Short mmCIF file of C-alpha atoms in Angstrom, two decimals:
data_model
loop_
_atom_site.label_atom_id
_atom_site.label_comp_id
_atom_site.label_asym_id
_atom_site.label_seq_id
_atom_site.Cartn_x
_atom_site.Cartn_y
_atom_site.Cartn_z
CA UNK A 29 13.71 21.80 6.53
CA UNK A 30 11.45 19.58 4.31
CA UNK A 31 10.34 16.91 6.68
CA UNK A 32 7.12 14.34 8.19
CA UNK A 33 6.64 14.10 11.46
CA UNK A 34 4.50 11.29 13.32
CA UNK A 35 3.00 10.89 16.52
CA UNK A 36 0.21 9.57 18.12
CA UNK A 37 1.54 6.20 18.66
CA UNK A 38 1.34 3.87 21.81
CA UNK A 39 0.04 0.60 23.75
CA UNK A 40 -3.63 0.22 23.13
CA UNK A 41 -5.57 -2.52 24.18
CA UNK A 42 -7.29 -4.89 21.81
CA UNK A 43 -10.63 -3.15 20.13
CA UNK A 44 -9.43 0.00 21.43
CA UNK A 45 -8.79 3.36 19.20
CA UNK A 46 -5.70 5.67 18.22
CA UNK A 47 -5.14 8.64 16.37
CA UNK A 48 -2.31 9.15 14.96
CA UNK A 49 -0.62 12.45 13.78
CA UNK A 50 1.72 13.63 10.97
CA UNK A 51 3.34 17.09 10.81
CA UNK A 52 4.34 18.48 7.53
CA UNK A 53 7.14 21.51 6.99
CA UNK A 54 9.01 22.93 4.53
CA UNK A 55 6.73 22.33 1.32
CA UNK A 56 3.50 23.17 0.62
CA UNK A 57 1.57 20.47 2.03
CA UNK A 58 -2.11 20.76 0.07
CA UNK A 59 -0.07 20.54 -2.87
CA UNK A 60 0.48 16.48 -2.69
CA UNK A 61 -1.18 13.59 -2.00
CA UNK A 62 -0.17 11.75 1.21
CA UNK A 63 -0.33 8.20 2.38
CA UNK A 64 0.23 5.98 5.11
CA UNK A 65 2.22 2.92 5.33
CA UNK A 66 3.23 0.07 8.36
CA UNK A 67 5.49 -2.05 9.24
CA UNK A 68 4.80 -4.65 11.72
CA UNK A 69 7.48 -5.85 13.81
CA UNK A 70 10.66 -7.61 11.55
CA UNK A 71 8.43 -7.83 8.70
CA UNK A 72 8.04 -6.22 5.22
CA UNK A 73 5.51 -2.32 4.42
CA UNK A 74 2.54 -2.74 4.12
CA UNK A 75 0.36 0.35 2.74
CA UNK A 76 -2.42 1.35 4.40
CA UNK A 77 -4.05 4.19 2.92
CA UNK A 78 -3.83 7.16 0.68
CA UNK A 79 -5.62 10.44 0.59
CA UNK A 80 -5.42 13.35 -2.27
CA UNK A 81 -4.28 16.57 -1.04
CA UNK A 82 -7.65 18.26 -1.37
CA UNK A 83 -9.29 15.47 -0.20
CA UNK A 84 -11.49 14.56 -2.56
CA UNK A 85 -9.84 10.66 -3.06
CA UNK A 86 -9.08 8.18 -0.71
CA UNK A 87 -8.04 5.05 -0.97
CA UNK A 88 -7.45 2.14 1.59
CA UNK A 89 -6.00 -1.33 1.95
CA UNK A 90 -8.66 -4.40 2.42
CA UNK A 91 -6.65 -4.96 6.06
CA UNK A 92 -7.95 -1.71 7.30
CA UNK A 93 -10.80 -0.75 5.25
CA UNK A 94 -14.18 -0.10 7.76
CA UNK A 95 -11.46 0.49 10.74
CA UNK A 96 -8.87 3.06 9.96
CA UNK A 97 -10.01 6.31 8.14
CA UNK A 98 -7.45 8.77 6.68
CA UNK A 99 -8.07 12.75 6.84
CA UNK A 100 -5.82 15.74 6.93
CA UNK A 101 -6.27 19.43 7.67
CA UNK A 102 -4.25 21.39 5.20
CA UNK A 103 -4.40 24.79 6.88
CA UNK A 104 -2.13 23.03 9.98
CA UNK A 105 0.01 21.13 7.53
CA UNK A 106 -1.32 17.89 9.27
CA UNK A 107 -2.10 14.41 7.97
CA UNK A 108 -4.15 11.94 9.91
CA UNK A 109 -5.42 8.18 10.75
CA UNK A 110 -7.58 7.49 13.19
CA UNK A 111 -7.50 3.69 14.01
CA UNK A 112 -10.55 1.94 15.55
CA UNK A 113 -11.07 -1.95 16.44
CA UNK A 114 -7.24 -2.16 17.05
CA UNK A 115 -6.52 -5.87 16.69
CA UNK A 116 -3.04 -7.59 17.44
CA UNK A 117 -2.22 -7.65 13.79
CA UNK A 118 -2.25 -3.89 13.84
CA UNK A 119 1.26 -3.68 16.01
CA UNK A 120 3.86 -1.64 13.88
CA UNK A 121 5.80 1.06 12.79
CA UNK A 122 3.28 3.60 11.06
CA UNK A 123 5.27 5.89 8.53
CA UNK A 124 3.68 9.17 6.73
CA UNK A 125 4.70 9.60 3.13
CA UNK A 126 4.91 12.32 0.75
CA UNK A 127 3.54 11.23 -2.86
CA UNK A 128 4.95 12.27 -6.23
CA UNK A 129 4.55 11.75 -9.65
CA UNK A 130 6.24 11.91 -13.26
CA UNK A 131 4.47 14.03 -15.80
CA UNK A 132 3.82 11.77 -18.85
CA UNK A 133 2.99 8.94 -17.48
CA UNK A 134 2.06 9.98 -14.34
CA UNK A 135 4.01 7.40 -12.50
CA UNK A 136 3.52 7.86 -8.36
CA UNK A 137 6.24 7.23 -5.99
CA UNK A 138 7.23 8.29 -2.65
CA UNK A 139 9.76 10.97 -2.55
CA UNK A 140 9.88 12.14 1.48
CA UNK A 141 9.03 9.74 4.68
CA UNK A 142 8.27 10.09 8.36
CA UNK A 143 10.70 8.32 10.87
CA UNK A 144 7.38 6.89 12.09
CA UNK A 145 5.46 5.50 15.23
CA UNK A 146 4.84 2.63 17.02
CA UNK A 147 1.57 1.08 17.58
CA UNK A 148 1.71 -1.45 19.77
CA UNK A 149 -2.08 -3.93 20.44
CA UNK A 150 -1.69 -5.76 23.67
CA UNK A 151 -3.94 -6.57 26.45
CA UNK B 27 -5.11 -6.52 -5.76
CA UNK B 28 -1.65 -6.95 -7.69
CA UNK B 29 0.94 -8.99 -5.94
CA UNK B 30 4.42 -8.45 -5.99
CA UNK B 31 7.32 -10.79 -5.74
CA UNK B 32 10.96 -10.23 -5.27
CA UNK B 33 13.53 -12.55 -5.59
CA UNK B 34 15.67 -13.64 -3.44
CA UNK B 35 14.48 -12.82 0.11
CA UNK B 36 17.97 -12.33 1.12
CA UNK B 37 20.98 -12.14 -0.66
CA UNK B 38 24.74 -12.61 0.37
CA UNK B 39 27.68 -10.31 -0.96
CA UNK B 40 30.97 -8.81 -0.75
CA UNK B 41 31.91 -5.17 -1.14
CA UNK B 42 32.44 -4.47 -4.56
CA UNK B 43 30.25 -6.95 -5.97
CA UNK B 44 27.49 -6.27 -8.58
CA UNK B 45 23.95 -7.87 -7.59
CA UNK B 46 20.75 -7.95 -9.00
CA UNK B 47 16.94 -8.33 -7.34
CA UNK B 48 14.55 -8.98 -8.89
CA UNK B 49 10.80 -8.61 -8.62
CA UNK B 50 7.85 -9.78 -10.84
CA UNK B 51 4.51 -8.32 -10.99
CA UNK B 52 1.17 -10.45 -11.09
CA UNK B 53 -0.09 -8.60 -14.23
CA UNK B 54 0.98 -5.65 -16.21
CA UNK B 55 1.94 -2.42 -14.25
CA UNK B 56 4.09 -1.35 -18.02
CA UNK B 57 6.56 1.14 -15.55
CA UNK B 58 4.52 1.58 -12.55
CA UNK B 59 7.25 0.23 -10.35
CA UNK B 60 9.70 1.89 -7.40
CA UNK B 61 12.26 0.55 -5.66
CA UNK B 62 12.85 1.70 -1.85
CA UNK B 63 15.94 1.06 0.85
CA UNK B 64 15.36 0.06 4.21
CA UNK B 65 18.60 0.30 6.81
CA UNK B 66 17.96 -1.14 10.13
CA UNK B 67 15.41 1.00 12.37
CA UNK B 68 14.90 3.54 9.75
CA UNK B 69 12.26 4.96 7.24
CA UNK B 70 12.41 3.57 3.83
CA UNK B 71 14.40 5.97 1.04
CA UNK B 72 13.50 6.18 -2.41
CA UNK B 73 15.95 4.94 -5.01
CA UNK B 74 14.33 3.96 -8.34
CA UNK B 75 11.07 5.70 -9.74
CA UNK B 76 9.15 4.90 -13.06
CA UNK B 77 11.19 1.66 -13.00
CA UNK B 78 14.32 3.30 -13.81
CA UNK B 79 14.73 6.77 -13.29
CA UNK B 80 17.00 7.53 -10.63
CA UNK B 81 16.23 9.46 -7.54
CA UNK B 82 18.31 12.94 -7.16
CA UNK B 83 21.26 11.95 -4.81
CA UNK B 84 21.45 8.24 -5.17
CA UNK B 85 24.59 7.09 -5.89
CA UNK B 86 24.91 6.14 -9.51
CA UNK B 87 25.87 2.63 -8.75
CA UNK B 88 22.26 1.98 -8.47
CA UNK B 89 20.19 1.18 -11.64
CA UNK B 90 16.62 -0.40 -12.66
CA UNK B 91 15.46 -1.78 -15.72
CA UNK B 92 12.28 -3.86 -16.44
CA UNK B 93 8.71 -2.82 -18.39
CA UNK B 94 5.44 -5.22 -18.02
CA UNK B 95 5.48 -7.57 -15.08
CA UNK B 96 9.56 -7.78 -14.44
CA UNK B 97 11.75 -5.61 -13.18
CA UNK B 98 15.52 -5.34 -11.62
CA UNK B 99 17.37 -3.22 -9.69
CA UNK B 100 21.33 -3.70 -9.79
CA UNK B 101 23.50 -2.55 -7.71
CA UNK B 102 27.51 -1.82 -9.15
CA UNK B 103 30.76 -2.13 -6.65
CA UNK B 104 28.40 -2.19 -3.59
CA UNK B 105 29.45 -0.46 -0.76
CA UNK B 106 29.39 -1.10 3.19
CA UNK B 107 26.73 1.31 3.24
CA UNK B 108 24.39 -0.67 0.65
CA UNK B 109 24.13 -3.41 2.69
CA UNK B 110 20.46 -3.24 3.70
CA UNK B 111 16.99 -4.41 2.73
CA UNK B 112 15.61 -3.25 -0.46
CA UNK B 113 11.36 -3.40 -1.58
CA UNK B 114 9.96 -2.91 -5.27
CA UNK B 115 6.37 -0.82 -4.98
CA UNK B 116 3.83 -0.66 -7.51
CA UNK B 117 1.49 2.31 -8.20
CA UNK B 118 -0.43 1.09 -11.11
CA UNK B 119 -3.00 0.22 -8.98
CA UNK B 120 -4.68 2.41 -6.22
CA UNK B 121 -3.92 -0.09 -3.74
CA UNK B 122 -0.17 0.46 -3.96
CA UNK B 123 1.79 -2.86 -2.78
CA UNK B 124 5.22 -3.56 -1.85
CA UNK B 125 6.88 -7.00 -2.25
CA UNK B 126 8.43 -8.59 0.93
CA UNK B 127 11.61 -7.60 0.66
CA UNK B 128 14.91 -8.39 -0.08
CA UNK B 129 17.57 -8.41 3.01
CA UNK B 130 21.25 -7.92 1.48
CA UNK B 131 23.86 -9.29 3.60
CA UNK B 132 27.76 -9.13 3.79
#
């Protein structure tokens, strides 16, 4: 079954660190880019950061830049964010997504989504 | 970083009805733009990609137009089901962005 599969979240005190976790199956996962994207409690996505599949480009949003960094390990069909300085404003649903494209343009969307994890910041 | 807008933030409607949300673009994105679906405690699905090609099994009832910095997505006869929130994403930029949402209610 083609799916995403995310873990790694929890409570975490303020300034502390998280890694968080996404499974790939069913598709050949060094052949697309992936990204991740949150959701804080009853409000609207927010992306957070996007990473080639070999690597080579990444990408992240000015709320997370110098705190979060993005890797994956393609041989274990795994995506990654580790999450340092945790601050309040952090709390939310992360989701893993798949990225696609169009051929001419190359338009990118995202086709296949995580059910995600919760991050909650709290002393 | 290129802001998105969608209007109206929330949106009442009966089944059957056709609506239309819109969102605007702070500069050009030409078709850069997807539209998502968000039910209640659930991961956003793809509807609308390139501005207004349809994703493979969305209901047909679902349609987007727009080119530039404005864009639609209407929804014909909705049903119980559509009732949810829906987000416009650009990708013209690296640093993709979503607008805020738009919560359809019965």
């Amino acid at each position: 079954e083609v799916q995403l599969v995310e873990s790694g979240g929890g409570l975490v005190q303020p300034g502390g660190s998280l890694r968080l976790s996404c499974a790939a199956s069913g598709f050949t996962f060094s052949d697309y880019s992936m990204n991740w994207i949150r959701q804080a409690p009853g409000k609207g996505l927010e992306w957070v950061s996007y990473i080639s599949g070999a690597s080579s480009t990444i990408y992240y949003a000015d709320s997370v830049k110098g705190r979060f960094t993005i890797s994956r390990d393609n041989a274990k069909h795994s995506l990654y964010l580790q999450l340092i300085g945790l601050r309040a404003e952090d709390t939310a649903v992360y989701y893993c997504a798949r990225e696609k494209s169009t051929t001419s343009p190359r338009v990118w969307y995202f086709d296949l989504w995580g059910r995600g994890t919760l991050v909650t910041v709290s002393s | 970083d290129i802001q998105m807008t969608q209007s109206p933030s929330s949106l009442s409607a009966s089944v059957g009805d056709r609506v239309t949300i819109t969102c605007r673009a702070s500069q050009i994105i030409t078709t850069y733009l997807n539209w998502y679906q968000q039910n209640p405690g659930k991961a956003p699905k793809l509807l609308i990609y390139a501005a207004s090609s349809l994703q493979s099994g969305v209901p047909s009832r679902f349609s987007g137009s727009g080119s530039g910095t404005d864009f639609t997505l209407t929804i014909n006869s909705l049903q119980p089901e559509d009732f949810a929130t829906y987000y416009c994403q650009q990708t013209y930029s690296p640093l993709y962005t979503f607008g805020q949402g738009t919560k359809l209610e019965i």
